[in-house]
Coordinates of C-alpha atoms in Angstrom, one line a residue:
M1173 CA 13.2 11.0 -3.6
L1174 CA 12.6 7.5 -2.3
S1175 CA 14.0 8.5 1.1
T1176 CA 11.1 10.9 1.5
E1177 CA 8.1 8.6 0.8
G1178 CA 6.3 9.4 4.1
P1179 CA 4.6 10.3 6.3
K1180 CA 0.9 9.5 5.7
I1181 CA -2.2 10.2 7.7
C1182 CA -5.3 8.1 8.5
K1183 CA -8.4 8.7 10.5
G1184 CA -11.0 6.7 12.5
D1185 CA -12.9 6.7 15.8
V1186 CA -10.5 4.7 18.0
N1187 CA -12.2 5.0 21.3
G1188 CA -15.8 4.7 20.3
D1189 CA -16.9 8.2 21.4
G1190 CA -18.3 9.1 18.0
R1191 CA -15.6 11.6 17.1
E1192 CA -12.9 11.0 14.4
D1193 CA -9.3 10.7 15.6
F1194 CA -6.2 10.6 13.4
Y1195 CA -2.7 9.2 13.2
I1196 CA 0.1 11.0 11.4
G1197 CA 3.1 8.8 10.5
G1198 CA 6.6 9.9 11.4
A1199 CA 9.7 10.3 9.2
K1200 CA 12.9 8.4 10.0
D1201 CA 13.9 8.9 13.6
S1202 CA 10.6 10.7 14.4
P1203 CA 7.7 8.9 16.1
G1204 CA 4.3 8.8 14.6
T1205 CA 1.5 10.5 16.6
L1206 CA -2.0 9.6 17.4
F1207 CA -4.4 12.5 18.1
I1208 CA -7.6 11.9 20.0
Q1209 CA -10.5 14.4 19.3
Q1210 CA -11.9 16.0 22.5
S1211 CA -15.5 17.2 23.0
N1212 CA -14.5 20.8 22.3
G1213 CA -13.1 19.8 18.8
R1214 CA -9.5 20.1 19.9
F1215 CA -7.0 17.2 19.6
Q1216 CA -4.8 15.6 22.3
K1217 CA -1.8 13.4 21.7
S1218 CA -2.1 9.8 22.9
N1219 CA -0.1 6.6 23.2
H1220 CA 3.2 8.5 22.7
A1221 CA 5.4 5.9 24.4
V1222 CA 4.1 3.1 22.1
F1223 CA 5.0 4.9 18.9
E1224 CA 8.2 6.4 20.3
R1225 CA 9.8 2.9 20.4
D1226 CA 9.4 2.6 16.7
K1227 CA 10.6 6.0 15.7
I1228 CA 13.6 4.6 13.7
S1229 CA 11.2 3.6 10.9
E1230 CA 10.0 5.8 8.0
D1231 CA 6.1 5.6 8.1
T1232 CA 5.0 5.3 4.5
D1233 CA 1.4 4.4 5.0
C1234 CA -1.1 3.8 7.8
L1235 CA -4.5 2.2 8.1
F1236 CA -7.2 1.9 10.8
F1237 CA -9.1 -1.3 10.5
D1238 CA -10.5 -4.0 12.7
A1239 CA -7.8 -6.7 12.6
D1240 CA -9.0 -9.0 15.4
N1241 CA -12.8 -8.8 14.9
D1242 CA -13.5 -7.2 18.3
N1243 CA -15.4 -4.2 16.8
D1244 CA -12.8 -1.6 17.4
L1245 CA -10.1 0.0 15.1
D1246 CA -6.6 -1.4 15.2
L1247 CA -3.7 0.4 13.4
Y1248 CA -1.4 -0.9 10.8
V1249 CA 1.7 1.3 10.0
A1250 CA 3.8 0.5 7.0
S1251 CA 7.6 1.0 7.1
G1252 CA 9.5 1.9 4.0
G1253 CA 11.7 4.4 2.3
N1254 CA 15.2 3.8 0.9
E1255 CA 17.3 4.7 4.0
F1256 CA 17.7 1.1 5.2
P1257 CA 19.3 -2.1 3.8
S1258 CA 17.2 -5.2 3.3
S1259 CA 18.8 -6.6 6.5
S1260 CA 17.4 -3.8 8.7
S1261 CA 14.5 -4.5 11.1
A1262 CA 13.5 -0.8 10.7
L1263 CA 11.7 -2.0 7.6
L1264 CA 9.3 -4.1 9.6
D1265 CA 5.7 -3.0 9.4
R1266 CA 3.8 -2.6 12.7
L1267 CA 0.3 -3.7 13.8
Y1268 CA -1.0 -2.0 16.9
I1269 CA -3.9 -3.7 18.6
N1270 CA -6.6 -1.5 20.2
D1271 CA -8.0 -2.5 23.6
G1272 CA -11.3 -0.9 22.8
T1273 CA -10.6 2.4 24.7
G1274 CA -8.1 3.8 22.2
A1275 CA -5.0 2.4 24.0
F1276 CA -2.7 0.5 21.6
N1277 CA -0.2 -2.3 22.1
K1278 CA 2.1 -3.5 19.4
S1279 CA 1.5 -7.0 18.0
A1280 CA 4.3 -9.5 18.3
Q1281 CA 3.8 -10.7 14.7
L1282 CA 6.5 -9.7 12.3
L1283 CA 5.2 -8.1 9.1
P1284 CA 5.9 -8.4 6.2
L1285 CA 6.0 -12.1 6.9
S1286 CA 8.9 -13.4 4.8
K1287 CA 11.7 -10.7 4.9
F1288 CA 12.4 -7.1 5.6
E1289 CA 10.9 -5.0 2.8
S1290 CA 10.2 -1.4 1.9
T1291 CA 6.4 -1.2 2.1
S1292 CA 4.5 1.6 0.2
S1293 CA 0.8 0.9 0.9
V1294 CA -1.6 -1.3 2.9
Q1295 CA -5.3 -1.8 2.0
A1296 CA -7.8 -4.0 3.9
A1297 CA -10.8 -5.9 2.5
D1298 CA -12.8 -9.1 3.1
F1299 CA -12.0 -10.2 -0.4
D1300 CA -12.7 -13.9 0.4
G1301 CA -16.1 -13.2 2.1
D1302 CA -15.2 -15.0 5.3
G1303 CA -16.1 -12.2 7.6
D1304 CA -12.7 -10.8 8.5
L1305 CA -10.5 -8.2 6.9
D1306 CA -7.5 -9.4 4.9
L1307 CA -4.6 -7.2 3.6
F1308 CA -3.0 -6.2 0.4
I1309 CA 0.6 -5.1 1.1
G1310 CA 2.3 -3.1 -1.6
I1311 CA 6.1 -3.2 -1.8
R1312 CA 7.7 0.0 -3.1
L1313 CA 11.2 -1.1 -4.0
R1314 CA 14.2 -3.3 -3.2
P1315 CA 16.5 -1.2 -1.0
F1316 CA 19.4 0.4 -3.0
L1317 CA 18.2 -1.5 -6.2
Y1318 CA 16.0 1.1 -7.9
G1319 CA 14.1 -0.3 -10.9
V1320 CA 14.4 -4.0 -9.9
P1321 CA 10.8 -5.3 -9.6
A1322 CA 9.6 -6.2 -6.1
S1323 CA 6.7 -8.5 -5.1
S1324 CA 3.5 -7.3 -3.4
Y1325 CA 1.4 -9.6 -1.2
I1326 CA -2.0 -10.8 0.0
Y1327 CA -2.2 -11.6 3.7
E1328 CA -5.1 -13.7 4.9
N1329 CA -6.5 -13.0 8.3
N1330 CA -7.3 -16.0 10.6
G1331 CA -10.1 -13.9 12.2
K1332 CA -8.1 -12.9 15.2
G1333 CA -5.5 -10.6 13.7
K1334 CA -2.9 -13.2 12.7
F1335 CA -1.9 -13.1 9.0
V1336 CA -0.6 -15.7 6.6
N1337 CA 1.0 -14.9 3.2
I1338 CA -1.2 -16.6 0.5
T1339 CA 0.1 -14.7 -2.5
E1340 CA 1.6 -17.7 -4.3
E1341 CA -1.7 -19.6 -4.0
I1342 CA -4.2 -17.0 -5.0
A1343 CA -2.4 -14.1 -6.7
P1344 CA 0.9 -15.2 -8.3
G1345 CA 0.7 -12.2 -10.6
L1346 CA 1.7 -10.0 -7.6
L1347 CA 5.1 -11.7 -7.4
D1348 CA 7.8 -9.4 -8.9
I1349 CA 5.0 -7.1 -10.1
G1350 CA 7.1 -4.0 -10.0
M1351 CA 7.5 -0.9 -7.8
T1352 CA 4.0 -0.6 -6.2
T1353 CA 2.9 2.8 -4.9
D1354 CA -0.8 2.4 -4.3
A1355 CA -3.8 0.0 -4.6
L1356 CA -7.6 -0.2 -4.2
W1357 CA -10.1 -2.9 -3.5
E1358 CA -13.2 -2.3 -5.6
D1359 CA -16.0 -4.4 -7.2
I1360 CA -15.2 -3.4 -10.8
D1361 CA -17.3 -6.0 -12.5
N1362 CA -20.5 -5.8 -10.3
D1363 CA -20.4 -9.4 -9.2
Q1364 CA -20.6 -8.6 -5.5
D1365 CA -16.9 -9.4 -4.6
L1366 CA -13.9 -7.1 -4.4
D1367 CA -11.3 -7.0 -7.1
L1368 CA -7.9 -5.4 -6.9
I1369 CA -6.3 -2.5 -8.8
V1370 CA -2.5 -1.9 -8.3
V1371 CA -0.4 1.0 -9.6
G1372 CA 3.3 1.8 -9.4
E1373 CA 6.4 3.3 -11.0
W1374 CA 7.4 2.0 -14.4
M1375 CA 4.2 -0.2 -14.3
S1376 CA 1.0 -0.4 -16.2
I1377 CA -2.2 -0.1 -14.3
K1378 CA -2.8 -3.7 -13.1
I1379 CA -6.3 -5.2 -12.7
F1380 CA -6.8 -8.4 -10.7
E1381 CA -10.3 -10.0 -11.0
N1382 CA -11.6 -11.9 -8.0
R1383 CA -12.8 -15.2 -9.4
S1384 CA -15.3 -17.6 -7.9
N1385 CA -12.5 -20.1 -7.2
G1386 CA -10.9 -17.7 -4.8
K1387 CA -8.1 -16.6 -7.1
L1388 CA -7.1 -13.0 -8.0
V1389 CA -6.4 -13.2 -11.7
D1390 CA -4.4 -10.6 -13.7
I1391 CA -6.8 -9.4 -16.5
T1392 CA -4.9 -6.3 -17.4
E1393 CA -4.4 -7.4 -21.1
S1394 CA -8.2 -7.8 -21.6
T1395 CA -9.0 -4.4 -20.1
G1396 CA -6.9 -2.4 -22.6
L1397 CA -4.6 -1.2 -19.9
A1398 CA -1.5 -3.2 -20.8
K1399 CA 0.3 -0.2 -22.4
T1400 CA -0.5 2.4 -19.6
N1401 CA 3.1 2.3 -18.3
G1402 CA 3.8 5.3 -16.1
W1403 CA 5.1 6.7 -12.9
W1404 CA 1.8 6.2 -11.2
N1405 CA 1.8 7.3 -7.5
C1406 CA -1.8 7.2 -6.3
I1407 CA -5.3 6.0 -7.1
R1408 CA -8.8 7.0 -5.9
S1409 CA -12.3 5.9 -6.9
G1410 CA -15.7 7.5 -7.2
D1411 CA -18.7 8.1 -9.5
F1412 CA -17.2 11.2 -11.0
D1413 CA -19.5 11.5 -14.0
H1414 CA -22.6 10.6 -12.0
D1415 CA -23.6 7.7 -14.3
G1416 CA -24.0 5.1 -11.5
D1417 CA -20.7 3.2 -11.9
L1418 CA -17.2 3.6 -10.5
D1419 CA -14.6 5.7 -12.1
F1420 CA -10.9 6.1 -11.1
V1421 CA -8.5 9.0 -10.9
I1422 CA -4.8 7.9 -11.0
G1423 CA -2.0 10.3 -10.3
N1424 CA 1.0 10.2 -12.5
H1425 CA 4.3 12.1 -12.7
G1426 CA 2.7 14.8 -14.8
L1427 CA 3.5 16.7 -18.0
N1428 CA 5.4 19.6 -16.3
S1429 CA 8.6 17.6 -16.3
R1430 CA 11.9 17.5 -18.1
F1431 CA 10.9 13.9 -19.1
K1432 CA 8.8 13.8 -22.3
A1433 CA 7.4 10.4 -23.3
S1434 CA 5.2 9.0 -26.0
L1435 CA 4.4 5.6 -27.4
E1436 CA 6.8 6.4 -30.2
K1437 CA 9.5 7.7 -28.0
P1438 CA 9.1 6.2 -24.5
V1439 CA 11.4 6.9 -21.6
T1440 CA 13.7 3.9 -21.1
M1441 CA 15.6 2.8 -18.1
H1442 CA 18.5 0.3 -18.1
I1443 CA 19.1 -1.6 -14.9
K1444 CA 21.3 -4.5 -13.8
E1445 CA 20.6 -6.7 -10.8
Q1446 CA 24.1 -7.5 -9.4
S1447 CA 23.1 -10.8 -7.7
N1448 CA 22.7 -12.7 -11.0
R1449 CA 24.2 -10.2 -13.4
S1450 CA 21.0 -10.1 -15.4
S1451 CA 19.8 -7.0 -17.2
A1452 CA 16.3 -5.6 -17.6
F1453 CA 15.0 -3.0 -20.0
I1454 CA 11.8 -1.1 -19.0
T1455 CA 9.8 1.5 -20.9
V1456 CA 7.3 4.0 -19.6
T1457 CA 4.6 6.1 -21.4
N1458 CA 3.7 9.2 -19.4
R1459 CA 0.0 9.8 -18.9
T1460 CA -1.4 12.3 -16.5
L1461 CA -5.0 11.2 -15.8
C1462 CA -7.2 8.2 -16.3
L1463 CA -11.0 8.0 -15.8

């Protein structure tokens, strides 16, 4: 169910003591929790009051990364689910800035930048090679409008943890891309820069090549993945066959389902967006694993 998209977990050494700590996101009306690892291997809750103030949100993803280039790990927590209308501030993502000791304060910046949206995933990478970490923000759905495509975004970091939406300029293919569930930054063409792979429900596997002109260009058609429509929900990378290059495992809805799909007989969904009375027709082919 889209109302049970969270919570997620992420890990990192937030206080510089050499031990891994972790954050577990909270469900709606439950705060997320940061656990600090002690010298005896046990974990202690920390920063409870900071996260308690945002307990209304459904935590659908989280990421430790250095947002402000001060050599410690800050925390991005994505808000999503399908419990809130698009007018609700409970859909705001949150960026918590680390003071270097593992104490966090919430950034005043409103994220996503343009409107309240149901986020599914956040991935950081220095895709433009300027020395700071930028963000891919995947949007899961339009609240109460299942099936209507949503946009995902590229946020450029100014080097101090302030972000600007540059999607239209460098990755217009992410606009109305679909119902994004997960993404990865990886160098798929061995040209020493990071490309982007995006997956989602009722979507094909999308490949965006990082070009020398700073653009992320949708090359899905040329990769042979244009007809991989599915209910994709996660993606991971690794050299699984030990041949020296990257492979990918992508999680789908699976074959043990009452839905049976093929190229000849795809599953079809009919939707209508009430705002402009337009209709859309979407097909999906169910595949369980891609390498």
